[in-house]
PDB file of C-alpha atoms in Angstrom:
ATOM      1  CA  MET A   1      35.823   5.765  90.324  1.00  0.00           C
ATOM      2  CA  ALA A   2      35.247   2.145  90.191  1.00  0.00           C
ATOM      3  CA  ILE A   3      38.111  -0.082  88.778  1.00  0.00           C
ATOM      4  CA  ILE A   4      35.561  -2.860  87.823  1.00  0.00           C
ATOM      5  CA  ASN A   5      32.169  -2.051  86.262  1.00  0.00           C
ATOM      6  CA  ASN A   6      29.769  -5.058  87.216  1.00  0.00           C
ATOM      7  CA  ALA A   7      27.493  -3.660  84.316  1.00  0.00           C
ATOM      8  CA  HIS A   8      29.814  -5.527  81.494  1.00  0.00           C
ATOM      9  CA  PRO A   9      29.255  -8.988  80.300  1.00  0.00           C
ATOM     10  CA  GLY A  10      31.302 -11.564  82.281  1.00  0.00           C
ATOM     11  CA  SER A  11      31.262  -9.669  85.403  1.00  0.00           C
ATOM     12  CA  GLU A  12      28.293 -11.233  87.138  1.00  0.00           C
ATOM     13  CA  ILE A  13      30.111 -13.962  89.406  1.00  0.00           C
ATOM     14  CA  SER A  14      26.626 -15.281  90.566  1.00  0.00           C
ATOM     15  CA  LEU A  15      25.692 -15.925  86.734  1.00  0.00           C
ATOM     16  CA  LEU A  16      28.751 -17.307  85.898  1.00  0.00           C
ATOM     17  CA  CYS A  17      28.477 -19.899  88.712  1.00  0.00           C
ATOM     18  CA  LEU A  18      25.296 -20.765  87.949  1.00  0.00           C
ATOM     19  CA  ILE A  19      25.830 -21.426  84.466  1.00  0.00           C
ATOM     20  CA  TYR A  20      28.909 -23.311  85.081  1.00  0.00           C
ATOM     21  CA  ARG A  21      27.455 -25.459  87.676  1.00  0.00           C
ATOM     22  CA  VAL A  22      24.511 -26.515  85.251  1.00  0.00           C
ATOM     23  CA  ILE A  23      26.544 -27.068  82.466  1.00  0.00           C
ATOM     24  CA  LEU A  24      28.687 -29.275  84.761  1.00  0.00           C
ATOM     25  CA  ARG A  25      25.612 -31.344  85.552  1.00  0.00           C
ATOM     26  CA  ASN A  26      24.576 -31.472  82.230  1.00  0.00           C
ATOM     27  CA  ASN A  27      27.751 -31.684  80.043  1.00  0.00           C
ATOM     28  CA  GLN A  28      27.265 -32.243  76.655  1.00  0.00           C
ATOM     29  CA  LYS A  29      23.320 -32.470  76.902  1.00  0.00           C
ATOM     30  CA  LEU A  30      21.832 -29.364  76.337  1.00  0.00           C
ATOM     31  CA  THR A  31      21.695 -27.086  73.694  1.00  0.00           C
ATOM     32  CA  SER A  32      21.746 -23.074  74.364  1.00  0.00           C
ATOM     33  CA  ALA A  33      18.105 -22.544  73.784  1.00  0.00           C
ATOM     34  CA  GLU A  34      17.572 -25.777  76.296  1.00  0.00           C
ATOM     35  CA  PHE A  35      19.874 -24.349  78.689  1.00  0.00           C
ATOM     36  CA  GLY A  36      18.377 -20.775  78.488  1.00  0.00           C
ATOM     37  CA  GLU A  37      14.842 -22.163  79.102  1.00  0.00           C
ATOM     38  CA  LEU A  38      15.916 -23.976  82.268  1.00  0.00           C
ATOM     39  CA  CYS A  39      18.088 -21.250  83.728  1.00  0.00           C
ATOM     40  CA  ARG A  40      16.454 -17.942  82.607  1.00  0.00           C
ATOM     41  CA  PRO A  41      12.693 -18.513  82.196  1.00  0.00           C
ATOM     42  CA  GLU A  42      11.189 -15.902  80.082  1.00  0.00           C
ATOM     43  CA  ASN A  43       8.867 -14.466  83.004  1.00  0.00           C
ATOM     44  CA  LEU A  44      11.979 -14.133  85.277  1.00  0.00           C
ATOM     45  CA  PRO A  45      13.447 -10.772  83.918  1.00  0.00           C
ATOM     46  CA  LEU A  46      11.508  -7.440  85.066  1.00  0.00           C
ATOM     47  CA  ASN A  47      12.811  -5.004  82.410  1.00  0.00           C
ATOM     48  CA  ASP A  48      15.033  -5.110  79.346  1.00  0.00           C
ATOM     49  CA  ASN A  49      18.207  -4.703  81.120  1.00  0.00           C
ATOM     50  CA  GLN A  50      17.759  -7.781  83.271  1.00  0.00           C
ATOM     51  CA  ARG A  51      16.596  -9.498  80.202  1.00  0.00           C
ATOM     52  CA  GLY A  52      19.834  -8.919  78.424  1.00  0.00           C
ATOM     53  CA  LYS A  53      22.254 -10.124  81.461  1.00  0.00           C
ATOM     54  CA  PHE A  54      21.859 -13.560  81.108  1.00  0.00           C
ATOM     55  CA  PRO A  55      22.602 -13.852  77.427  1.00  0.00           C
ATOM     56  CA  GLU A  56      25.547 -11.512  77.559  1.00  0.00           C
ATOM     57  CA  ASN A  57      27.036 -13.177  80.434  1.00  0.00           C
ATOM     58  CA  PHE A  58      26.702 -16.529  78.981  1.00  0.00           C
ATOM     59  CA  LYS A  59      28.118 -15.245  75.684  1.00  0.00           C
ATOM     60  CA  PHE A  60      30.810 -13.309  76.980  1.00  0.00           C
ATOM     61  CA  TRP A  61      32.542 -16.750  78.680  1.00  0.00           C
ATOM     62  CA  MET A  62      32.212 -18.543  75.371  1.00  0.00           C
ATOM     63  CA  GLY A  63      34.531 -15.852  73.825  1.00  0.00           C
ATOM     64  CA  ASP A  64      38.075 -16.327  72.491  1.00  0.00           C
ATOM     65  CA  GLY A  65      40.853 -15.680  75.156  1.00  0.00           C
ATOM     66  CA  HIS A  66      38.655 -16.806  77.888  1.00  0.00           C
ATOM     67  CA  ARG A  67      36.546 -19.674  77.300  1.00  0.00           C
ATOM     68  CA  LEU A  68      34.898 -21.656  79.879  1.00  0.00           C
ATOM     69  CA  TRP A  69      32.207 -23.295  77.546  1.00  0.00           C
ATOM     70  CA  TYR A  70      31.575 -23.931  73.691  1.00  0.00           C
ATOM     71  CA  GLU A  71      29.137 -25.503  71.765  1.00  0.00           C
ATOM     72  CA  ASP A  72      30.252 -28.790  70.539  1.00  0.00           C
ATOM     73  CA  ASP A  73      29.343 -30.479  66.683  1.00  0.00           C
ATOM     74  CA  ASP A  74      26.047 -31.423  67.966  1.00  0.00           C
ATOM     75  CA  SER A  75      25.145 -27.842  69.199  1.00  0.00           C
ATOM     76  CA  LYS A  76      25.354 -29.307  72.934  1.00  0.00           C
ATOM     77  CA  LEU A  77      27.064 -26.949  75.487  1.00  0.00           C
ATOM     78  CA  ALA A  78      30.219 -28.597  76.663  1.00  0.00           C
ATOM     79  CA  LEU A  79      33.055 -27.127  79.273  1.00  0.00           C
ATOM     80  CA  THR A  80      36.531 -26.370  78.475  1.00  0.00           C
ATOM     81  CA  ARG A  81      37.662 -27.191  81.821  1.00  0.00           C
ATOM     82  CA  ILE A  82      36.348 -29.392  84.531  1.00  0.00           C
ATOM     83  CA  ALA A  83      36.309 -27.889  88.032  1.00  0.00           C
ATOM     84  CA  ALA A  84      37.129 -30.414  91.028  1.00  0.00           C
ATOM     85  CA  SER A  85      33.655 -29.407  92.456  1.00  0.00           C
ATOM     86  CA  GLU A  86      30.611 -27.279  92.090  1.00  0.00           C
ATOM     87  CA  GLN A  87      31.987 -24.787  94.881  1.00  0.00           C
ATOM     88  CA  PRO A  88      32.510 -21.254  93.728  1.00  0.00           C
ATOM     89  CA  LYS A  89      36.288 -21.388  94.849  1.00  0.00           C
ATOM     90  CA  ALA A  90      36.641 -24.354  92.478  1.00  0.00           C
ATOM     91  CA  ILE A  91      34.961 -22.635  89.507  1.00  0.00           C
ATOM     92  CA  ALA A  92      37.053 -19.488  90.503  1.00  0.00           C
ATOM     93  CA  VAL A  93      40.255 -21.817  89.592  1.00  0.00           C
ATOM     94  CA  VAL A  94      38.979 -22.816  86.416  1.00  0.00           C
ATOM     95  CA  THR A  95      37.995 -18.974  85.772  1.00  0.00           C
ATOM     96  CA  SER A  96      41.638 -18.062  86.622  1.00  0.00           C
ATOM     97  CA  GLU A  97      43.011 -20.446  84.325  1.00  0.00           C
ATOM     98  CA  ALA A  98      40.821 -19.551  81.300  1.00  0.00           C
ATOM     99  CA  LEU A  99      41.491 -15.729  81.872  1.00  0.00           C
ATOM    100  CA  PHE A 100      45.361 -16.418  82.327  1.00  0.00           C
ATOM    101  CA  GLU A 101      45.731 -18.956  79.351  1.00  0.00           C
ATOM    102  CA  HIS A 102      46.824 -16.493  76.790  1.00  0.00           C
ATOM    103  CA  ARG A 103      49.674 -14.468  77.665  1.00  0.00           C
ATOM    104  CA  ILE A 104      48.789 -10.467  76.877  1.00  0.00           C
ATOM    105  CA  ASP A 105      52.366  -9.031  75.802  1.00  0.00           C
ATOM    106  CA  ASP A 106      50.633  -5.337  75.820  1.00  0.00           C
ATOM    107  CA  ILE A 107      47.253  -4.233  77.011  1.00  0.00           C
ATOM    108  CA  PHE A 108      47.615  -1.146  75.469  1.00  0.00           C
ATOM    109  CA  VAL A 109      47.979  -2.428  71.825  1.00  0.00           C
ATOM    110  CA  ASP A 110      44.495  -4.484  71.605  1.00  0.00           C
ATOM    111  CA  GLU A 111      41.377  -2.246  72.152  1.00  0.00           C
ATOM    112  CA  LYS A 112      39.308  -5.303  73.179  1.00  0.00           C
ATOM    113  CA  TYR A 113      40.829  -5.048  76.818  1.00  0.00           C
ATOM    114  CA  GLN A 114      39.871  -1.424  77.365  1.00  0.00           C
ATOM    115  CA  THR A 115      42.290  -0.879  80.036  1.00  0.00           C
ATOM    116  CA  GLU A 116      44.135   2.423  78.394  1.00  0.00           C
ATOM    117  CA  LYS A 117      41.635   4.884  80.049  1.00  0.00           C
ATOM    118  CA  LEU A 118      41.847   3.198  83.217  1.00  0.00           C
ATOM    119  CA  PHE A 119      45.621   3.159  83.335  1.00  0.00           C
ATOM    120  CA  LYS A 120      45.992   6.682  82.372  1.00  0.00           C
ATOM    121  CA  GLY A 121      43.246   7.983  84.974  1.00  0.00           C
ATOM    122  CA  LEU A 122      45.083   6.077  87.745  1.00  0.00           C
ATOM    123  CA  GLY A 123      48.596   7.321  86.434  1.00  0.00           C
ATOM    124  CA  CYS A 124      47.258  10.776  86.156  1.00  0.00           C
ATOM    125  CA  LEU A 125      45.961  10.636  89.847  1.00  0.00           C
ATOM    126  CA  LEU A 126      48.754   9.324  91.141  1.00  0.00           C
ATOM    127  CA  ALA A 127      51.320  11.768  89.468  1.00  0.00           C
ATOM    128  CA  SER A 128      49.101  14.684  90.833  1.00  0.00           C
ATOM    129  CA  ASP A 129      49.810  16.260  93.909  1.00  0.00           C
ATOM    130  CA  ARG A 130      46.123  17.053  94.625  1.00  0.00           C
ATOM    131  CA  PHE A 131      45.217  13.751  95.982  1.00  0.00           C
ATOM    132  CA  THR A 132      46.750  11.855  98.816  1.00  0.00           C
ATOM    133  CA  LEU A 133      45.736   9.081 100.972  1.00  0.00           C
ATOM    134  CA  ASP A 134      44.547  11.051 103.785  1.00  0.00           C
ATOM    135  CA  ALA A 135      42.112   9.193 105.954  1.00  0.00           C
ATOM    136  CA  ASN A 136      40.803  12.116 107.477  1.00  0.00           C
ATOM    137  CA  ARG A 137      39.685  13.541 104.088  1.00  0.00           C
ATOM    138  CA  ARG A 138      37.341  12.175 101.409  1.00  0.00           C
ATOM    139  CA  THR A 139      37.669  13.293  97.655  1.00  0.00           C
ATOM    140  CA  SER A 140      34.295  14.556  96.153  1.00  0.00           C
ATOM    141  CA  ASN A 141      32.870  13.772  92.711  1.00  0.00           C
ATOM    142  CA  SER A 142      33.295  17.177  91.629  1.00  0.00           C
ATOM    143  CA  GLU A 143      36.918  17.443  92.711  1.00  0.00           C
ATOM    144  CA  LEU A 144      37.419  14.332  90.345  1.00  0.00           C
ATOM    145  CA  ASP A 145      35.290  15.905  87.558  1.00  0.00           C
ATOM    146  CA  ASN A 146      37.324  19.224  87.726  1.00  0.00           C
ATOM    147  CA  PHE A 147      40.524  17.242  87.820  1.00  0.00           C
ATOM    148  CA  PHE A 148      39.678  14.980  84.735  1.00  0.00           C
ATOM    149  CA  ALA A 149      38.353  17.929  82.836  1.00  0.00           C
ATOM    150  CA  GLU A 150      41.519  20.010  83.203  1.00  0.00           C
ATOM    151  CA  ASN A 151      43.974  17.284  82.975  1.00  0.00           C
ATOM    152  CA  LEU A 152      42.493  14.018  80.911  1.00  0.00           C
ATOM    153  CA  PRO A 153      38.956  15.276  79.309  1.00  0.00           C
ATOM    154  CA  GLU A 154      39.167  11.946  77.123  1.00  0.00           C
ATOM    155  CA  SER A 155      39.067   9.637  80.178  1.00  0.00           C
ATOM    156  CA  MET A 156      36.591  11.647  82.153  1.00  0.00           C
ATOM    157  CA  PRO A 157      34.582   8.919  84.519  1.00  0.00           C
ATOM    158  CA  ASN A 158      30.758   8.848  83.727  1.00  0.00           C
ATOM    159  CA  ASN A 159      28.497   8.965  86.618  1.00  0.00           C
ATOM    160  CA  SER A 160      28.091   4.909  86.745  1.00  0.00           C
ATOM    161  CA  PHE A 161      31.749   5.079  88.071  1.00  0.00           C
ATOM    162  CA  LYS A 162      31.235   7.112  90.798  1.00  0.00           C
ATOM    163  CA  PRO A 163      30.464   6.444  94.192  1.00  0.00           C
ATOM    164  CA  THR A 164      27.076   7.694  95.704  1.00  0.00           C
TER     165      THR A 164
END
């Protein structure tokens, strides 16, 4: 079961770095439409899934609670934090600052964090005597399916979370 699902908006690190670098180089010079034309030409995506990735990731980092860029009064894109350089490590620093700027008192209270099922599933696995850290034995997907169906059916992982 994966802990991070990279299909969700905001999880594409390569897109985050690309978007951040382009805005950094053109801070308060490009509108969202101009930016989209520059970074994601219409003929680049091969299917609808790919077509949606860029705008989803772009909009995610404009959201409350983790904002890295915004549209100013002239509809131009501006950074909320300026990284020390264009290198991924510097961008990681400002991303971390944005993610941890607001204290989260209880991640179970607000549904937008979507962590309740994760912690229930991990807690259930850890409390079970069926699964241990045995280097000589690998847990199968069917064992996990049976375990969750029996103990925590509302948190049953879907196939995208399972190793192949």
